[in-house]
Amino acid sequence: MSHRQHNELKNTNPLLGDRWPTGGTTRSGVPGWLSGSTDKLTSTYDLVEQMYYLYVRVVKAKDLLSNPITMNCDPYIEVKLGNYRGTTRHFDKKTNPEWNQVFAFSKERIQSSLLEIFVKDKEMVGRDDYLGKVVFDLNEVPTRVPPDSPLAPQWYRLEDRRGEGKVRGEVMLAVWVGTQADEAFPEAWHSDAASVHGEGVVNIRSKVYVSPKLWYLRVNVIEAQDVQPNVRGRAPEVFVKAQVGNQVLKTKICQTATLNPLWNEDLIFVVAEPFEEQLALTVEDRVSPRKDDVLGRASLPLTLFEKRLDHRPVVHSRWFDLEKFGIGILEGETRRELRFSSRIHLRVCLEGAYHVMDESTMYISDQQPTARQLWKPPVGILEVGILGANELLPMKMREGRGATDAYCVAKYGQKWIRTRTMVGTFAPTWNEQYTWEVFDPSTVITIGVFDNCHLGSSDRHGGGGPAPRDSKIGKVRIRLSTLETDRLYRHTYPLIVLQSSGVKKMGELQLAIRFTCLSLANMIYLYGHPLLPKMHYLHPFTVNQLDSLRYQAMNIVAARLGRAEPPLRKEVVEYMLDVESHMWSMRRSKANFFRIMSLLSGLISMFKWFGDVRHWKNPITTVLVHVLLLILVWYPELILPTIFLYMFMIGLWNYRFRPRHPPHMDTKLSWAEAVHPDELDEEFDTFPTSKPHDVVHMRYDRLRSVAGRIQTVAGDMATQGERLQSLLSWRDPRATCMFVVFCLCAAVALYIAPFRLVALVAGLYMLRHPRFRSKLPSVPINFFRRLPSRIDSML
């Protein structure tokens, strides 16, 4: 198999939405595992394969026997099924404990026909005491089919060790068979992860996260009054510094040396609900290039400011008192007199009509404005079934062997999902299904696979070393507009990662995707409207502002999701949001250059074909072009219909060759297969650089050479544009005079001569035989090349 085929999509045919079996013998050898169940399709999870689990809910116990020596009971429960044992937490000195904990045993790993539940008394020294047990025959376990109500727990009397009689105490239990669609599944203890203990148990569970609601905070600094410099008699150079969290922005220095400076300047921040930070303002005096004196300050909670939900130009401005800053003015009555002696005039609002971008516009998954009142109804539903992965590579060492503990993260809109972690397997099977509302089909869902490095103390670095980071295995992007409506896509996507050593395939991810349209009329309506809310076009931000604001938004999202339980860690969020996509990369520059060349190749091919026609390379084709020219000249009203009919026929012909699967990561398009090792090393270098000076020197010279070529091309394009402009600008009086006279003659000739005759003569002249051509450039080209440009005035 070639390297290209190795990275292609593969069609799969998993048993999606599997039916509940009605009997027979299971793979584990337990007869009638689901005997008595109905032949009924589950109402959810129809994009993934059914996975069967034995669920055990341990609710509570009562009247447990105390230890005759200590007169206390520290109870806990051990659930045993074959070789798998799960235990609840223990309670100190409690004979009526409540656990309310669920255990899930995978059908694939069951090696016993009996489920044993032991109640034990934890001893600090020696062996734990045995209080009693309850035994279930798996043949008698009922089956719960969603959306049935949960199974009611029951009280069971405890038996002695040998099962020969009852002992004191009862335990409330519920035992049933279900699938991953059961609501008890996400929070259950899983036998697949029996080796995980302590805080690692929380980090392996599946969760749904919601991005914080982000707002743009617009601070219009208008003016200040009675700003007194610390040094009397000195003309102050005043500016305002505003800070929200770790975001710091400054106004320009007021050009007028006055005690009432005027700025009227906008400062834009990103803030998130709930508003935990405050707007901290300081008025400062530039005493020297390295020293600024603080003249006053104010700290304002963000809840003071109004929320603007449209493009109304008027937001009420307010005066805020400044607290004086310094030592010499903080004594006695002087402080009371001067504390509010100066104030600042602000117009501040929270912009709700913008979309706060926390991801690249190329891979944007959400385009809705911040204010939910401005949202439009959804046009579709996106359903994604994360089935599993194959051929994953070992990501770390555990007990002398390679290991991978993989989990998936998917991000679309404000909703993030994280699957459970499959411990110690290179072919994990998640079979989890999630749903998103779609408000615009021109959006992208991103699905990443990561290795969990937070399973407990064994995975932590010793001493005071850095905290472990979850390793990225790869990701997949799918643009929803490339999906056909109501079609189920079942493919295996290659997981490709670019490392400092080169491009590497880390495995394959198997997905099932379905995009359902809710309103075809609304979806067609969207195609004629802007991507972003109208505020982005009525009052746009600068490119530098957007880059800075996106970086701040990503930091806020990463910080907030990192505080969830379990946390969605910073390295995961940054990888999903392409935090380093703006960094310089020689590989990416080459890839973009060849993308441009591939686009121009069609135009170049068309000109080449026309050149062959003009040079009579194929006389039959040239004669047909002459016939077409005569028809279009004789009936000029057919020109536009012919063009549109031609495009219609091309589109109809290309329908046979339309893509049948969503796009995926392409190593050839990314120019990752033939990249030079040093260019990769430069791409993965830190910012600022950590390389030696000689390496930086070499890379700087290389960057200068590349930039020089780009500069030359940009200069050539500017030169041609300036020559076109100089036709009528009289920069070259003789050339402009000749062109003006030519325009007059052409206007008279075209007014007198029929248009058909002119078009026919021009077409026949263009298609004349090569023996009537000169090898020298034509007169119009020579004339155009002689026109002046502004390059003569450049230094």
Coordinates of N, CA and C in Angstrom, one line a residue, residues 582-673:
H582 N -1.0 31.4 13.6 CA -0.5 32.7 13.1 C 1.0 32.7 13.0
M583 N 1.7 31.7 13.6 CA 3.1 31.7 13.6 C 3.7 31.5 12.2
W584 N 4.9 32.0 12.0 CA 5.6 31.8 10.7 C 6.0 30.4 10.5
S585 N 5.8 29.9 9.3 CA 6.1 28.5 9.0 C 6.5 28.5 7.5
M586 N 7.8 28.1 7.2 CA 8.2 28.0 5.8 C 7.4 26.9 5.1
R587 N 7.0 25.8 5.8 CA 6.2 24.8 5.2 C 4.8 25.3 4.8
R588 N 4.2 26.1 5.7 CA 2.9 26.6 5.4 C 2.9 27.6 4.3
S589 N 4.0 28.4 4.2 CA 4.1 29.4 3.2 C 4.2 28.7 1.8
K590 N 5.0 27.6 1.8 CA 5.1 26.8 0.5 C 3.8 26.2 0.1
A591 N 3.1 25.7 1.1 CA 1.8 25.1 0.8 C 0.8 26.1 0.3
N592 N 0.8 27.3 0.8 CA -0.1 28.3 0.3 C 0.3 28.8 -1.1
F593 N 1.6 28.8 -1.3 CA 2.1 29.2 -2.7 C 1.6 28.2 -3.7
F594 N 1.8 26.9 -3.4 CA 1.3 25.9 -4.4 C -0.2 25.8 -4.5
R595 N -0.9 26.2 -3.4 CA -2.4 26.3 -3.5 C -2.7 27.4 -4.5
I596 N -2.0 28.5 -4.5 CA -2.3 29.6 -5.5 C -1.9 29.1 -6.9
M597 N -0.8 28.4 -7.0 CA -0.4 27.9 -8.3 C -1.4 26.9 -8.9
S598 N -2.0 26.1 -8.0 CA -3.0 25.1 -8.5 C -4.3 25.8 -9.0
L599 N -4.6 27.0 -8.3 CA -5.7 27.7 -8.8 C -5.5 28.4 -10.1
L600 N -4.2 28.9 -10.3 CA -3.9 29.5 -11.5 C -3.7 28.5 -12.7
S601 N -3.5 27.3 -12.3 CA -3.2 26.3 -13.3 C -4.4 26.1 -14.3
G602 N -5.6 26.3 -13.8 CA -6.8 26.2 -14.7 C -6.8 27.3 -15.7
L603 N -6.5 28.5 -15.2 CA -6.4 29.7 -16.1 C -5.3 29.6 -17.1
I604 N -4.2 29.1 -16.6 CA -3.0 28.9 -17.5 C -3.4 27.8 -18.5
S605 N -4.0 26.8 -18.1 CA -4.4 25.7 -19.1 C -5.4 26.3 -20.2
M606 N -6.3 27.2 -19.8 CA -7.2 27.8 -20.7 C -6.5 28.6 -21.7
F607 N -5.5 29.5 -21.3 CA -4.7 30.3 -22.2 C -3.9 29.4 -23.1
K608 N -3.3 28.3 -22.5 CA -2.5 27.4 -23.3 C -3.4 26.8 -24.5
W609 N -4.6 26.4 -24.1 CA -5.5 25.8 -25.1 C -5.9 26.8 -26.2
F610 N -6.1 28.1 -25.7 CA -6.4 29.1 -26.7 C -5.2 29.4 -27.6
G611 N -4.0 29.3 -27.0 CA -2.8 29.5 -27.8 C -2.7 28.4 -28.9
D612 N -3.0 27.2 -28.5 CA -2.9 26.1 -29.4 C -4.0 26.3 -30.6
V613 N -5.1 26.9 -30.2 CA -6.1 27.2 -31.2 C -5.6 28.2 -32.2
R614 N -5.0 29.3 -31.6 CA -4.5 30.3 -32.5 C -3.4 29.9 -33.4
H615 N -2.6 28.9 -32.9 CA -1.5 28.4 -33.7 C -1.8 27.2 -34.5
W616 N -3.1 26.9 -34.6 CA -3.6 25.8 -35.5 C -2.9 24.5 -35.2
K617 N -2.7 24.2 -33.9 CA -2.1 22.9 -33.5 C -3.1 21.8 -33.9
N618 N -4.4 22.0 -33.7 CA -5.4 21.0 -34.2 C -6.4 21.8 -35.1
P619 N -6.2 21.6 -36.4 CA -7.1 22.4 -37.3 C -8.6 22.2 -37.1
I620 N -9.0 21.0 -36.8 CA -10.4 20.8 -36.6 C -11.0 21.7 -35.5
T621 N -10.3 21.7 -34.3 CA -10.7 22.5 -33.2 C -10.7 24.0 -33.6
T622 N -9.7 24.4 -34.3 CA -9.6 25.8 -34.7 C -10.8 26.2 -35.6
V623 N -11.1 25.3 -36.6 CA -12.3 25.6 -37.4 C -13.6 25.6 -36.6
L624 N -13.7 24.7 -35.6 CA -14.9 24.8 -34.8 C -15.0 26.1 -34.0
V625 N -13.9 26.6 -33.5 CA -13.8 27.9 -32.8 C -14.2 29.0 -33.8
H626 N -13.8 28.9 -35.1 CA -14.2 29.9 -36.0 C -15.7 29.9 -36.2
V627 N -16.3 28.7 -36.3 CA -17.7 28.6 -36.5 C -18.4 29.2 -35.3
L628 N -18.0 28.9 -34.1 CA -18.6 29.4 -32.9 C -18.5 30.9 -32.9
L629 N -17.3 31.5 -33.3 CA -17.1 32.9 -33.4 C -18.1 33.5 -34.4
L630 N -18.3 32.9 -35.5 CA -19.3 33.5 -36.5 C -20.7 33.5 -35.9
I631 N -21.1 32.4 -35.2 CA -22.4 32.3 -34.7 C -22.6 33.4 -33.6
L632 N -21.6 33.5 -32.7 CA -21.8 34.5 -31.6 C -21.7 35.9 -32.2
V633 N -20.9 36.2 -33.2 CA -20.9 37.5 -33.8 C -22.2 37.9 -34.5
W634 N -22.7 36.9 -35.2 CA -24.0 37.1 -36.0 C -25.2 37.2 -35.0
Y635 N -25.1 36.5 -33.9 CA -26.2 36.6 -32.9 C -25.6 36.9 -31.6
P636 N -25.2 38.2 -31.4 CA -24.5 38.6 -30.1 C -25.3 38.3 -28.9
E637 N -26.6 38.3 -29.0 CA -27.5 38.1 -27.9 C -27.3 36.7 -27.3
L638 N -26.6 35.8 -28.1 CA -26.4 34.4 -27.6 C -25.1 34.3 -26.7
I639 N -24.3 35.4 -26.6 CA -23.1 35.2 -25.9 C -23.3 34.8 -24.4
L640 N -24.0 35.7 -23.7 CA -24.2 35.4 -22.3 C -25.0 34.0 -22.1
P641 N -26.1 33.8 -22.8 CA -26.7 32.5 -22.6 C -25.8 31.3 -22.9
T642 N -24.9 31.4 -23.9 CA -24.0 30.3 -24.2 C -23.0 30.1 -23.0
I643 N -22.5 31.2 -22.4 CA -21.6 31.1 -21.3 C -22.2 30.4 -20.1
F644 N -23.5 30.8 -19.8 CA -24.1 30.2 -18.7 C -24.5 28.7 -19.0
L645 N -24.9 28.4 -20.2 CA -25.2 27.1 -20.6 C -24.0 26.2 -20.5
Y646 N -22.8 26.8 -20.9 CA -21.6 26.0 -20.8 C -21.2 25.7 -19.4
M647 N -21.4 26.6 -18.5 CA -21.1 26.4 -17.1 C -22.1 25.4 -16.5
F648 N -23.4 25.4 -17.0 CA -24.4 24.4 -16.5 C -24.0 23.0 -16.9
M649 N -23.5 22.9 -18.2 CA -23.1 21.6 -18.7 C -21.9 21.1 -17.9
I650 N -20.9 21.9 -17.6 CA -19.8 21.5 -16.8 C -20.2 21.1 -15.4
G651 N -21.1 21.8 -14.8 CA -21.5 21.4 -13.5 C -22.3 20.1 -13.5
L652 N -23.1 19.9 -14.5 CA -23.8 18.7 -14.6 C -22.9 17.5 -14.9
W653 N -21.8 17.7 -15.7 CA -20.9 16.7 -16.0 C -20.1 16.3 -14.7
N654 N -19.7 17.3 -13.9 CA -18.9 17.1 -12.7 C -19.7 16.4 -11.6
Y655 N -21.0 16.4 -11.7 CA -21.8 15.8 -10.7 C -21.5 14.3 -10.5
R656 N -21.1 13.7 -11.6 CA -20.7 12.3 -11.6 C -19.4 12.1 -10.7
F657 N -18.6 13.1 -10.7 CA -17.3 12.9 -10.0 C -17.3 13.7 -8.7
R658 N -18.5 14.0 -8.1 CA -18.6 14.8 -6.9 C -17.9 14.0 -5.7
P659 N -17.4 14.6 -4.7 CA -16.8 13.9 -3.6 C -17.9 13.1 -2.8
R660 N -17.6 11.9 -2.4 CA -18.5 11.1 -1.7 C -18.2 10.9 -0.3
H661 N -17.2 11.7 0.2 CA -16.9 11.6 1.6 C -16.4 13.0 2.1
P662 N -16.5 13.3 3.4 CA -16.0 14.6 3.8 C -14.5 14.8 3.6
P663 N -14.0 16.0 3.5 CA -12.5 16.2 3.4 C -11.8 15.8 4.7
H664 N -10.5 15.5 4.6 CA -9.7 15.1 5.7 C -8.3 15.7 5.6
M665 N -7.5 15.5 6.6 CA -6.2 16.1 6.6 C -5.4 15.5 5.5
D666 N -4.8 16.4 4.7 CA -4.0 16.0 3.5 C -2.6 16.4 3.7
T667 N -1.7 15.4 3.8 CA -0.3 15.7 4.0 C 0.4 16.3 2.8
K668 N -0.1 15.9 1.6 CA 0.5 16.5 0.4 C 0.1 17.9 0.2
L669 N -1.2 18.2 0.5 CA -1.6 19.6 0.4 C -0.9 20.5 1.4
S670 N -0.7 19.9 2.6 CA 0.0 20.7 3.7 C 1.5 20.8 3.5
W671 N 2.0 20.1 2.4 CA 3.5 20.2 2.1 C 4.3 19.6 3.3
A672 N 3.7 18.6 3.9 CA 4.3 18.0 5.1 C 5.2 16.8 4.8
E673 N 5.1 16.2 3.6 CA 5.8 15.0 3.2 C 7.2 15.4 2.7

